Coordinates of C-alpha atoms in Angstrom, one line a residue:
Chain A
M1 CA 336.6 97.3 157.1
S2 CA 333.8 95.4 158.9
V3 CA 330.3 96.3 158.6
P4 CA 328.5 97.1 162.0
T5 CA 326.1 94.4 162.9
D6 CA 323.4 97.1 163.7
M7 CA 323.6 98.7 160.3
V8 CA 320.6 97.8 158.2
E9 CA 320.3 98.2 154.4
P10 CA 317.8 101.2 153.9
S11 CA 314.6 100.1 152.2
M12 CA 311.3 101.8 151.5
H13 CA 308.3 101.1 153.8
A14 CA 304.7 102.1 154.0
T15 CA 302.5 103.2 156.9
T16 CA 298.7 103.9 157.2
A17 CA 296.8 106.3 159.3
K18 CA 294.8 104.8 162.1
D19 CA 291.6 105.7 160.4
S20 CA 293.0 104.7 157.0
S21 CA 292.4 108.1 155.7
Y22 CA 295.8 108.3 154.2
A23 CA 298.9 106.1 153.7
E24 CA 302.5 107.2 153.5
L25 CA 305.4 105.6 151.6
H26 CA 308.7 106.4 153.0
I27 CA 311.6 106.2 150.4
P28 CA 314.9 106.6 152.2
E29 CA 317.9 108.5 150.5
G30 CA 320.6 106.3 149.0
L31 CA 318.5 103.8 147.3
D32 CA 319.2 102.8 143.8
P33 CA 316.8 105.1 141.9
A34 CA 316.4 102.1 139.3
S35 CA 314.9 100.1 142.3
V36 CA 312.4 102.8 143.1
S37 CA 310.0 102.0 140.3
D38 CA 306.2 102.4 140.0
E39 CA 305.7 98.6 140.4
S40 CA 308.0 98.4 143.5
C41 CA 306.3 101.3 145.2
E42 CA 302.9 100.0 144.4
Q43 CA 303.8 96.6 145.7
C44 CA 305.1 98.1 148.9
L45 CA 301.7 99.8 149.4
K46 CA 299.7 96.9 148.4
D47 CA 301.5 94.8 151.0
M48 CA 300.1 97.1 153.6
G49 CA 296.7 96.5 152.1
V50 CA 296.3 99.8 150.3
V51 CA 294.0 99.7 147.4
L52 CA 295.3 102.2 144.9
T53 CA 292.8 104.3 142.8
D54 CA 293.9 106.3 139.7
V55 CA 294.0 109.5 141.8
M56 CA 296.1 107.8 144.5
R57 CA 298.5 106.4 141.6
E58 CA 299.0 109.9 140.4
Q59 CA 300.0 111.1 144.0
L60 CA 302.4 108.2 144.2
L61 CA 303.9 108.9 140.7
A62 CA 304.5 112.5 141.6
G63 CA 306.4 111.3 144.7
I64 CA 308.5 108.8 142.8
N65 CA 309.3 111.5 140.1
S66 CA 310.5 113.8 143.0
Y67 CA 312.7 111.1 144.3
H68 CA 314.3 110.5 140.9
T69 CA 314.7 114.2 140.2
K70 CA 316.7 114.4 143.4
Q71 CA 318.7 111.3 142.3
G72 CA 317.9 109.4 145.6
N73 CA 319.9 111.9 147.5
E74 CA 317.1 112.9 149.8
T75 CA 314.5 110.8 151.7
I76 CA 311.0 111.5 150.7
T77 CA 307.6 110.6 152.2
V78 CA 304.7 110.2 149.6
R79 CA 301.4 110.9 151.1
I80 CA 298.5 109.2 149.4
E81 CA 295.1 110.2 150.6
G82 CA 291.8 108.4 150.3
K83 CA 288.6 110.3 149.2
P84 CA 286.9 111.9 152.2
A85 CA 283.1 111.9 152.4
E86 CA 281.1 115.0 151.7
D87 CA 278.6 115.4 154.5
G88 CA 275.1 116.4 153.6
E89 CA 273.8 120.0 154.3
D90 CA 271.0 120.5 156.8
G91 CA 267.6 121.7 155.7
Y92 CA 266.6 125.3 156.4
I93 CA 263.8 127.7 155.5
E94 CA 264.5 130.1 152.6
W95 CA 262.3 133.0 153.6
E96 CA 260.6 135.3 151.3
P97 CA 262.3 138.6 152.1
K98 CA 259.4 140.3 153.7
C99 CA 258.7 137.4 155.9
D100 CA 262.3 137.1 157.3
L101 CA 262.7 138.3 160.9
A102 CA 266.0 140.0 159.9
Y103 CA 264.1 142.3 157.5
L104 CA 262.2 144.0 160.4
L105 CA 265.2 145.6 161.9
E106 CA 266.8 147.1 158.8
A107 CA 268.1 150.6 158.8
D108 CA 267.2 153.0 156.2
E109 CA 269.6 154.4 153.6
D110 CA 270.9 156.8 156.2
K111 CA 271.8 154.0 158.5
K112 CA 269.1 155.1 160.9
V113 CA 266.4 153.1 162.5
D114 CA 263.2 154.7 163.4
H115 CA 262.5 153.0 166.9
Y116 CA 259.0 154.5 167.2
N117 CA 258.0 153.1 163.8
R118 CA 260.0 150.0 163.6
Q119 CA 258.0 146.8 163.3
S120 CA 258.8 143.8 165.5
Y121 CA 256.3 141.4 164.0
I122 CA 255.3 140.2 160.5
T123 CA 251.8 140.3 159.3
V124 CA 250.8 138.1 156.5
E125 CA 247.7 137.9 154.3
E126 CA 245.8 134.7 153.5
G127 CA 247.3 132.9 150.5
Q128 CA 250.7 134.8 150.9
Y129 CA 253.8 133.0 149.9
L130 CA 256.1 132.8 153.0
G131 CA 259.2 130.9 151.7
R132 CA 260.1 127.3 151.4
I133 CA 261.5 124.7 153.4
V134 CA 264.8 123.5 151.7
S135 CA 265.3 119.6 152.2
P136 CA 268.5 118.3 153.7
T137 CA 271.0 116.6 151.3
T138 CA 272.4 113.2 151.8
G139 CA 276.0 113.9 151.1
T140 CA 278.5 112.0 149.0
G141 CA 280.3 108.8 150.2
G142 CA 284.1 108.7 150.1
M143 CA 286.7 105.8 150.3
D144 CA 289.7 105.4 152.6
V145 CA 293.1 104.0 151.3
M146 CA 292.2 100.5 152.2
G147 CA 289.3 100.7 149.7
K148 CA 286.6 100.9 152.4
R149 CA 283.7 103.2 151.8
I150 CA 283.4 106.2 154.1
E151 CA 279.7 107.0 154.9
P152 CA 278.8 110.8 154.7
R153 CA 276.8 112.4 157.5
A154 CA 273.3 113.0 156.1
G155 CA 271.9 116.6 156.6
Q156 CA 269.2 117.1 159.2
P157 CA 265.7 118.3 158.2
A158 CA 265.0 122.0 159.0
P159 CA 264.0 122.2 162.6
V160 CA 260.6 123.5 162.0
K161 CA 257.0 122.2 161.9
V162 CA 253.9 124.1 160.7
D163 CA 250.4 123.9 162.0
D164 CA 247.1 124.0 160.1
T165 CA 247.5 127.7 159.6
I166 CA 250.3 127.1 157.0
L167 CA 250.1 124.9 153.9
T168 CA 253.4 123.1 152.9
G169 CA 253.2 122.5 149.1
V170 CA 255.3 121.0 146.5
D171 CA 259.0 121.8 147.0
G172 CA 258.3 122.8 150.6
K173 CA 256.6 126.0 149.5
L174 CA 254.9 127.6 152.6
T175 CA 251.6 129.5 152.1
A176 CA 249.7 131.2 154.8
L177 CA 246.2 129.9 155.2
R178 CA 245.0 132.9 157.1
R179 CA 245.7 136.5 157.9
G180 CA 247.6 137.2 161.0
V181 CA 251.0 137.4 162.5
L182 CA 253.8 135.0 161.5
A183 CA 255.1 133.4 164.6
L184 CA 257.9 130.8 165.2
K185 CA 257.6 129.4 168.7
G186 CA 260.2 126.8 169.4
N187 CA 260.1 124.7 166.3
L188 CA 256.4 125.5 165.5
L189 CA 255.8 128.0 162.6
K190 CA 252.2 129.3 162.5
V191 CA 250.1 132.3 161.8
N192 CA 248.4 133.7 164.8
P193 CA 245.2 135.6 164.4
E194 CA 246.1 137.9 167.1
L195 CA 249.4 139.7 167.8
Q196 CA 250.9 138.7 171.2
L197 CA 253.7 140.9 172.5
P198 CA 255.7 139.3 175.3
D199 CA 256.8 142.5 176.8
Y200 CA 256.2 146.3 176.7
V201 CA 255.3 148.3 173.8
D202 CA 258.5 150.4 173.8
F203 CA 261.6 151.0 171.6
S204 CA 261.9 147.3 171.3
T205 CA 258.7 147.0 169.5
G206 CA 257.9 150.4 168.1
N207 CA 254.3 151.6 167.5
I208 CA 251.9 148.9 167.0
D209 CA 249.4 149.0 164.1
F210 CA 247.5 145.8 163.6
D211 CA 244.4 144.6 161.9
G212 CA 243.0 142.2 164.6
D213 CA 243.4 141.6 168.3
V214 CA 246.5 142.6 170.2
E215 CA 247.6 141.3 173.6
I216 CA 250.4 143.0 175.5
A217 CA 251.9 141.0 178.3
K218 CA 253.3 144.1 180.1
G219 CA 252.6 147.9 179.5
I220 CA 252.7 150.6 176.9
R221 CA 255.4 153.2 177.4
D222 CA 255.0 156.9 177.1
K223 CA 254.6 158.3 173.6
F224 CA 254.1 154.9 171.9
S225 CA 250.9 154.2 170.0
V226 CA 248.8 151.1 169.6
R227 CA 246.3 150.9 166.8
A228 CA 244.2 147.8 166.4
T229 CA 241.0 146.9 164.6
G230 CA 240.1 144.3 167.2
S231 CA 240.3 144.3 170.8
V232 CA 243.5 145.3 172.8
T233 CA 244.4 143.6 176.2
V234 CA 247.2 145.2 178.2
H235 CA 248.2 143.4 181.3
G236 CA 250.6 146.2 182.6
L237 CA 250.3 149.9 183.1
I238 CA 249.4 152.2 180.0
E239 CA 251.4 155.3 180.3
A240 CA 250.9 158.5 178.3
A241 CA 250.3 156.5 175.0
M242 CA 247.9 156.9 172.1
L243 CA 245.3 154.2 171.6
K244 CA 242.8 153.6 168.9
V245 CA 241.0 150.4 169.5
G246 CA 238.4 149.0 167.1
V247 CA 236.5 146.8 169.7
S248 CA 237.3 146.6 173.3
L249 CA 240.1 147.9 175.4
H250 CA 241.2 145.9 178.6
A251 CA 243.6 148.0 180.6
N252 CA 244.2 145.4 183.3
G253 CA 247.1 147.4 184.8
G254 CA 245.3 150.7 184.6
M255 CA 246.0 153.9 182.7
A256 CA 248.1 156.7 184.1
A257 CA 248.6 159.2 181.4
K258 CA 249.7 162.5 182.8
S259 CA 246.9 164.2 180.5
K260 CA 248.9 163.3 177.5
S261 CA 247.1 160.3 176.2
L262 CA 244.2 159.7 174.0
A263 CA 242.3 156.4 173.9
Q264 CA 239.5 155.9 171.3
V265 CA 237.7 152.8 172.0
G266 CA 235.1 151.5 169.4
G267 CA 233.6 149.1 172.0
D268 CA 233.9 148.7 175.8
L269 CA 236.6 149.9 178.0
Y270 CA 237.6 147.8 181.1
A271 CA 240.3 149.3 183.3
R272 CA 241.7 148.9 186.6
Y273 CA 241.8 152.6 187.1
L274 CA 242.1 155.8 185.0
D275 CA 244.3 158.7 185.9
N276 CA 244.5 161.7 183.8
V277 CA 243.2 160.0 180.7
T278 CA 241.4 161.3 177.8
A279 CA 239.1 158.8 176.3
N280 CA 236.2 158.3 174.0
V281 CA 234.4 155.1 174.5
K282 CA 231.6 154.1 172.1
G283 CA 230.5 151.3 174.4
N284 CA 230.5 150.9 178.3
A285 CA 233.2 151.9 180.5
V286 CA 233.7 149.6 183.5
I287 CA 236.4 150.8 185.8
E288 CA 237.5 148.8 188.9
R289 CA 238.8 151.7 191.0
E290 CA 239.0 155.4 190.6
V291 CA 238.6 157.6 187.7
V292 CA 240.8 160.7 188.6
N293 CA 241.0 164.0 186.5
C294 CA 239.9 162.4 183.3
D295 CA 238.4 163.8 180.2
L296 CA 236.0 160.9 179.5
S297 CA 233.2 160.4 177.0
V298 CA 231.0 157.4 177.2
V299 CA 228.4 156.5 174.9
G300 CA 227.1 153.4 176.9
N301 CA 227.1 153.0 180.7
L302 CA 229.8 154.2 183.1
I303 CA 230.4 151.7 186.1
V304 CA 233.0 152.6 188.8
K305 CA 232.0 150.1 191.4
G306 CA 235.1 150.1 193.6
G307 CA 235.9 153.8 193.4
G308 CA 234.8 157.3 192.6
L309 CA 234.8 159.8 189.9
L310 CA 237.2 162.4 191.1
G311 CA 237.8 165.6 189.2
G312 CA 237.8 166.1 185.4
Q313 CA 235.0 166.1 182.9
T314 CA 232.8 163.2 182.1
N315 CA 230.1 162.9 179.5
V316 CA 227.8 159.8 179.6
A317 CA 225.0 158.9 177.5
G318 CA 223.9 155.9 179.5
M319 CA 223.5 154.8 183.1
V320 CA 226.1 155.8 185.8
D321 CA 226.9 153.5 188.8
V322 CA 229.7 154.9 191.0
L323 CA 230.8 154.5 194.6
S324 CA 231.3 158.3 194.9
L325 CA 231.0 161.4 192.8
G326 CA 233.5 164.2 193.4
A327 CA 236.6 164.6 195.5
P328 CA 236.4 165.1 199.4
S329 CA 238.8 167.9 198.8
G330 CA 236.1 169.8 196.9
D331 CA 238.0 169.7 193.5
R332 CA 235.7 170.5 190.6
T333 CA 234.2 167.5 189.1
E334 CA 231.7 167.8 186.3
I335 CA 229.5 165.1 184.9
T336 CA 227.2 165.7 182.0
L337 CA 224.4 163.2 181.6
A338 CA 222.6 162.0 178.4
R339 CA 225.1 163.6 176.2
I340 CA 227.3 162.3 173.5
P341 CA 229.5 165.3 172.4
E342 CA 230.2 163.9 169.0
V343 CA 226.6 163.4 168.2
D344 CA 225.5 166.6 169.8
E345 CA 228.0 168.4 167.6
L346 CA 226.4 166.6 164.6
C347 CA 223.0 167.8 165.6
N348 CA 224.2 171.4 166.0
Q349 CA 225.9 171.3 162.6
A350 CA 222.5 169.9 161.1
D351 CA 220.6 172.6 162.8
E352 CA 222.9 175.4 161.5
A353 CA 222.7 173.8 158.0
C354 CA 219.0 173.7 158.1
E355 CA 218.8 177.4 159.2
N356 CA 221.2 178.3 156.5
V357 CA 219.1 176.5 153.7
K358 CA 216.1 178.1 155.1
E359 CA 217.4 181.5 154.9
Q360 CA 218.3 181.0 151.2
L361 CA 214.8 179.4 150.6
D362 CA 213.1 182.5 152.1
K363 CA 215.2 184.8 149.8
I364 CA 214.1 182.7 146.8
N365 CA 210.5 182.6 147.9
E366 CA 210.6 186.3 148.3
Q367 CA 212.0 186.8 144.8
I368 CA 209.4 184.4 143.3
G369 CA 206.7 186.4 145.1
Q370 CA 208.0 189.6 143.6
F371 CA 207.7 188.2 140.1
E372 CA 204.1 187.1 140.8
R373 CA 203.1 190.3 142.4
N374 CA 204.4 192.3 139.4
N375 CA 202.8 189.9 137.0
A376 CA 206.1 189.7 135.2
R377 CA 205.5 187.5 132.1
T378 CA 208.1 188.4 129.5
A379 CA 210.0 185.5 127.9
T380 CA 213.1 186.7 130.1
H381 CA 211.0 186.9 133.2
R382 CA 209.6 183.4 132.5
E383 CA 213.2 181.9 132.1
Q384 CA 214.4 183.7 135.3
L385 CA 211.3 182.4 137.1
T386 CA 212.1 178.9 135.9
E387 CA 215.6 179.3 137.3
L388 CA 214.3 180.5 140.7
M389 CA 211.7 177.6 140.9
F390 CA 214.5 175.1 140.2
K391 CA 216.6 176.6 142.9
Q392 CA 213.7 176.6 145.2
S393 CA 213.1 172.9 144.5
E394 CA 216.7 172.1 145.1
L395 CA 216.8 173.9 148.4
Q396 CA 213.5 172.3 149.6
Q397 CA 215.0 168.8 148.8
R398 CA 218.3 169.7 150.6
Y399 CA 216.3 171.0 153.6
K400 CA 214.3 167.8 153.8
A401 CA 217.4 165.6 153.5
I402 CA 219.3 167.6 156.3
A403 CA 216.2 167.7 158.6
A404 CA 215.6 164.0 158.2
K405 CA 219.3 163.2 159.1
R406 CA 219.0 165.5 162.0
D407 CA 215.8 163.8 163.2
Q408 CA 217.4 160.4 162.8
V409 CA 220.4 161.5 165.0
R410 CA 217.9 163.0 167.6
E411 CA 216.1 159.7 167.8
F412 CA 219.3 157.9 168.3
I413 CA 220.2 160.2 171.2
E414 CA 216.8 159.8 172.8
K415 CA 217.0 156.0 172.5
K416 CA 220.7 155.8 173.7
C417 CA 220.6 158.4 176.5
K418 CA 219.3 157.5 180.0
V419 CA 219.5 159.7 183.1
D420 CA 220.1 157.1 185.6
V421 CA 222.8 157.8 188.3
H422 CA 223.4 155.6 191.4
V423 CA 225.9 156.8 193.9
S424 CA 226.5 154.2 196.8
R425 CA 228.7 156.3 199.1
A426 CA 228.5 160.1 198.6
I427 CA 228.4 163.1 196.3
E428 CA 231.2 165.5 197.3
P429 CA 231.0 169.2 197.3
G430 CA 232.4 170.7 194.0
T431 CA 230.5 168.2 191.9
T432 CA 228.3 169.5 189.1
V433 CA 225.7 167.3 187.4
T434 CA 224.4 168.7 184.1
C435 CA 221.6 167.4 182.2
R436 CA 219.5 168.8 179.3
G437 CA 220.3 172.5 180.0
V438 CA 220.1 172.0 183.9
A439 CA 223.2 172.2 186.0
A440 CA 223.0 171.0 189.7
K441 CA 226.2 172.0 191.7
F442 CA 226.7 170.4 195.1
Q443 CA 228.0 172.5 197.7
E444 CA 227.6 170.1 200.6
R445 CA 228.5 166.5 200.9
V446 CA 225.5 164.2 200.3
S447 CA 225.7 160.8 201.7
G448 CA 224.5 157.9 199.7
P449 CA 223.0 155.8 198.6
I450 CA 221.5 158.3 196.2
S451 CA 219.9 158.1 192.7
I452 CA 219.6 160.9 190.2
K453 CA 217.0 160.8 187.4
W454 CA 215.2 163.1 184.9
D455 CA 211.7 164.2 185.4
R456 CA 210.3 164.4 181.9
R457 CA 207.1 166.2 182.9
G458 CA 208.8 168.7 185.2
K459 CA 211.9 168.9 182.8
Q460 CA 214.1 168.8 186.0
L461 CA 216.7 166.6 187.7
V462 CA 215.3 164.8 190.7
F463 CA 216.9 162.6 193.2
R464 CA 215.9 159.7 195.6
M465 CA 217.7 158.8 198.9
G466 CA 218.1 155.1 199.4
E467 CA 216.2 152.5 197.6
H468 CA 212.7 153.6 198.4
G469 CA 212.9 157.3 199.0
N470 CA 210.5 159.8 197.3
L471 CA 211.6 161.5 194.1
Q472 CA 212.4 165.0 194.9
P473 CA 213.8 168.0 193.0
I474 CA 217.6 168.2 193.0
S475 CA 217.3 171.9 193.9
E476 CA 216.7 170.4 197.5
I477 CA 220.3 169.4 197.8
A478 CA 222.2 171.3 195.1
A479 CA 222.3 174.8 193.5
V480 CA 220.4 174.5 190.2
R481 CA 220.9 176.9 187.2
A482 CA 220.1 176.8 183.5
V483 CA 223.1 176.2 181.1
F484 CA 223.1 176.4 177.3
Chain B
M1 CA 219.2 156.8 126.2
K2 CA 220.7 159.9 125.0
V3 CA 218.8 163.3 125.4
M4 CA 219.4 166.4 123.3
L5 CA 218.9 169.8 124.9
V6 CA 218.5 172.7 122.5
D7 CA 218.4 176.1 124.2
D8 CA 220.4 179.3 123.7
S9 CA 220.5 179.7 127.5
R10 CA 223.2 177.7 129.2
T11 CA 221.4 178.1 132.5
M12 CA 218.3 176.6 131.2
R13 CA 220.2 173.7 129.7
N14 CA 221.9 173.1 133.1
I15 CA 218.5 173.1 134.7
E16 CA 217.2 170.6 132.3
K17 CA 220.4 168.4 132.7
N18 CA 219.9 168.4 136.5
I19 CA 216.3 167.3 136.2
L20 CA 217.2 164.7 133.7
A21 CA 220.0 163.4 136.0
Q22 CA 217.3 163.0 138.8
L23 CA 215.4 160.8 136.4
G24 CA 218.6 158.8 135.6
Y25 CA 219.4 160.2 132.3
T26 CA 223.0 161.3 132.3
D27 CA 223.9 160.7 128.6
I28 CA 223.3 164.3 127.2
C29 CA 224.2 166.2 124.2
E30 CA 223.6 170.0 123.7
A31 CA 223.0 172.5 121.1
A32 CA 222.5 176.3 121.5
D33 CA 220.3 176.9 118.3
G34 CA 218.4 175.0 115.7
L35 CA 221.1 174.9 113.1
E36 CA 223.7 173.4 115.6
A37 CA 220.9 170.9 116.8
L38 CA 220.5 169.6 113.3
S39 CA 224.2 168.5 113.1
V40 CA 224.3 167.3 116.7
A41 CA 221.2 165.2 116.1
A42 CA 222.6 163.7 113.0
A43 CA 225.8 162.8 114.8
E44 CA 224.4 161.8 118.2
K45 CA 221.1 160.2 117.3
P46 CA 219.2 161.2 120.6
G47 CA 216.2 159.3 121.9
L48 CA 214.6 162.5 123.2
I49 CA 214.8 166.2 122.4
L50 CA 214.0 169.1 124.6
L51 CA 213.7 172.1 122.4
D52 CA 213.4 175.9 123.1
W53 CA 211.4 178.0 120.6
N54 CA 213.0 181.3 120.4
M55 CA 216.8 180.9 119.5
P56 CA 219.2 182.7 117.2
N57 CA 220.2 181.4 113.7
M58 CA 217.4 178.9 113.5
D59 CA 214.5 178.8 116.0
G60 CA 212.8 175.7 117.4
M61 CA 210.1 175.6 114.6
G62 CA 212.7 175.8 111.9
F63 CA 214.5 172.8 113.5
I64 CA 211.3 170.7 113.7
Q65 CA 210.3 171.3 110.1
Q66 CA 213.8 170.2 108.8
F67 CA 214.2 167.4 111.5
R68 CA 210.9 165.9 110.8
Q69 CA 211.7 165.4 107.1
T70 CA 214.0 162.6 107.9
D71 CA 212.9 161.5 111.4
K72 CA 209.3 161.1 112.3
T73 CA 209.6 159.2 115.4
T74 CA 212.2 160.7 117.9
P75 CA 210.0 162.4 120.5
I76 CA 210.4 166.2 120.7
M77 CA 209.4 168.3 123.8
M78 CA 209.0 172.0 123.2
V79 CA 210.2 173.9 126.4
T80 CA 209.3 177.5 125.8
T81 CA 208.0 180.7 127.0
E82 CA 205.5 180.8 124.2
A83 CA 202.3 180.2 126.0
E84 CA 199.7 181.2 123.4
K85 CA 197.3 178.4 122.5
R86 CA 197.8 179.0 118.7
R87 CA 201.5 178.6 119.2
V88 CA 201.1 175.3 121.0
V89 CA 198.8 174.1 118.1
E90 CA 201.2 175.2 115.5
A91 CA 204.1 173.3 117.3
I92 CA 202.1 170.2 117.7
K93 CA 201.1 170.2 114.1
A94 CA 204.8 170.6 113.1
G95 CA 205.5 167.4 115.0
V96 CA 206.1 168.3 118.5
N97 CA 205.1 165.4 121.0
N98 CA 204.7 167.4 124.2
Y99 CA 204.7 171.1 125.3
V100 CA 206.1 172.6 128.5
V101 CA 205.6 176.4 129.1
K102 CA 208.2 178.3 131.1
P103 CA 208.2 179.0 134.0
F104 CA 208.0 175.4 135.1
T105 CA 208.9 173.5 138.3
P106 CA 211.2 170.6 138.3
E107 CA 208.3 168.4 139.1
V108 CA 206.2 169.5 136.0
L109 CA 209.2 168.9 133.7
C110 CA 209.9 165.5 135.2
G111 CA 206.3 164.6 134.8
R112 CA 206.1 165.7 131.2
I113 CA 209.3 163.8 130.2
Q114 CA 208.1 160.6 131.8
E115 CA 204.7 161.1 130.1
T116 CA 206.4 161.6 126.7
L117 CA 208.6 158.6 127.0
S118 CA 205.9 156.2 128.2
K119 CA 203.8 157.4 125.2
Q120 CA 206.7 156.7 123.0
D121 CA 207.1 153.2 124.5
A122 CA 203.5 152.4 124.0
A123 CA 203.6 153.4 120.5

């Protein structure tokens, strides 16, 4: 029998991957198992340029053993792999739990989130530890089957920079250098002294309670509250919200509150307009347009240059400068001058307390007088008298202290309160101006410019038409009555 | 400085306590008669004693006589209804440093306490 010319004796051969990450030794069936030895296999691989390491040798031996076990009756391919490189890990910030943004949105144990009281920002104290920047690792090099080193990919540094409000210490430890809001804008991590909200105060932010200044890019939605020890600037509309502001409130988009809001302002109030707002302002109130149906109390001056005071009740301690007073429709508009309701209340309380102490003192004096009139001088009488004299002394001291406080408050009112009203356009019917127990109700429209002042001597409200008119009693243009 | 108040009337002790507080003395110990005062004084070592005359168990004079046997310096103010001159002389002879007759106003007691303490300081 002749042997076909195209028949080739089977032999083992080796191949390598393109990137040399592995090599394969193909051992065909039918070889004499004795010829498939460690040495012959290694040589086959070495002929391909493979550099065998101990690990690779083990892989090869396992394959050879398998071939022998099958007594050469099966073709096998032994795969020998190089050592891949281990890439480095990227750097990252390992946050202190309370400084991690994820912490803000956690549900409570009942898996409920209180959307009104959730917090959408993180406040930090000066010196507070924030977390640490973990450095990237370089990785570990590998080796391909040809003995060539495989370079690892080095990890990238954490994509974050800090400004001078944060100290980066040993081991990348981050410490706040001032009190404020922790902010990560782009790659820059910093502590802002003010809280800046990019949208509305609503369910996305919850109520705001912040020690410092707050700036709100849009408005404040119904039923949300904002408390800040500093100033608050709101660029959009403030709806029926609660505001407690330590310094000034800038309501650039106005306030329309449906009579359900309360704004307490420790400093000045600047607003585009006020509609159905209840507000207590310790400083001045400067309103661009109308003040409509508001319950307003202003310790400083009230300026409504571009609009009128329409409806509602307004108490002002300082000067008033408005375009118009009252509504052309004749709606009731009340303005009380030279009055700070809270302070008046204090005065009234002090008066009541003085009266109360005086009554007690009169009783004690009467009792002491009785002892003296009766010439009571037994030991028991003397002790009783000592007791009465002690009570008398206590009450006298208390009376002096309360009266002194009350006088201080009165002095404050006297200094703070001015009766100086300027109306440029008109006072409309239905407007009542009250001051120091006198109420002047306008029943007819009075065109401006008109000024109203207090005549100390005559103890009455007076007015002046135009810049240079004579001062005349307000009873000339309004119905005057005494009020208590 | 600790002040001891000896009087059988709690009201009177309270009045004295209040007046002393106005003067800045708040470290106070109390006794309701002369006998109790002797043991309180031994334990508390007061720097000033305000003493009533008429009390049960042991009166003010009884207290002074025993107390002065061992303590000649701690100032004692007699605060009493006993206004007769011979009584005042008797008390001073026994070792009382100052004498206040009831009824007194807080101002009077304040003045006498300050007077007594400044005399003590000068000595």
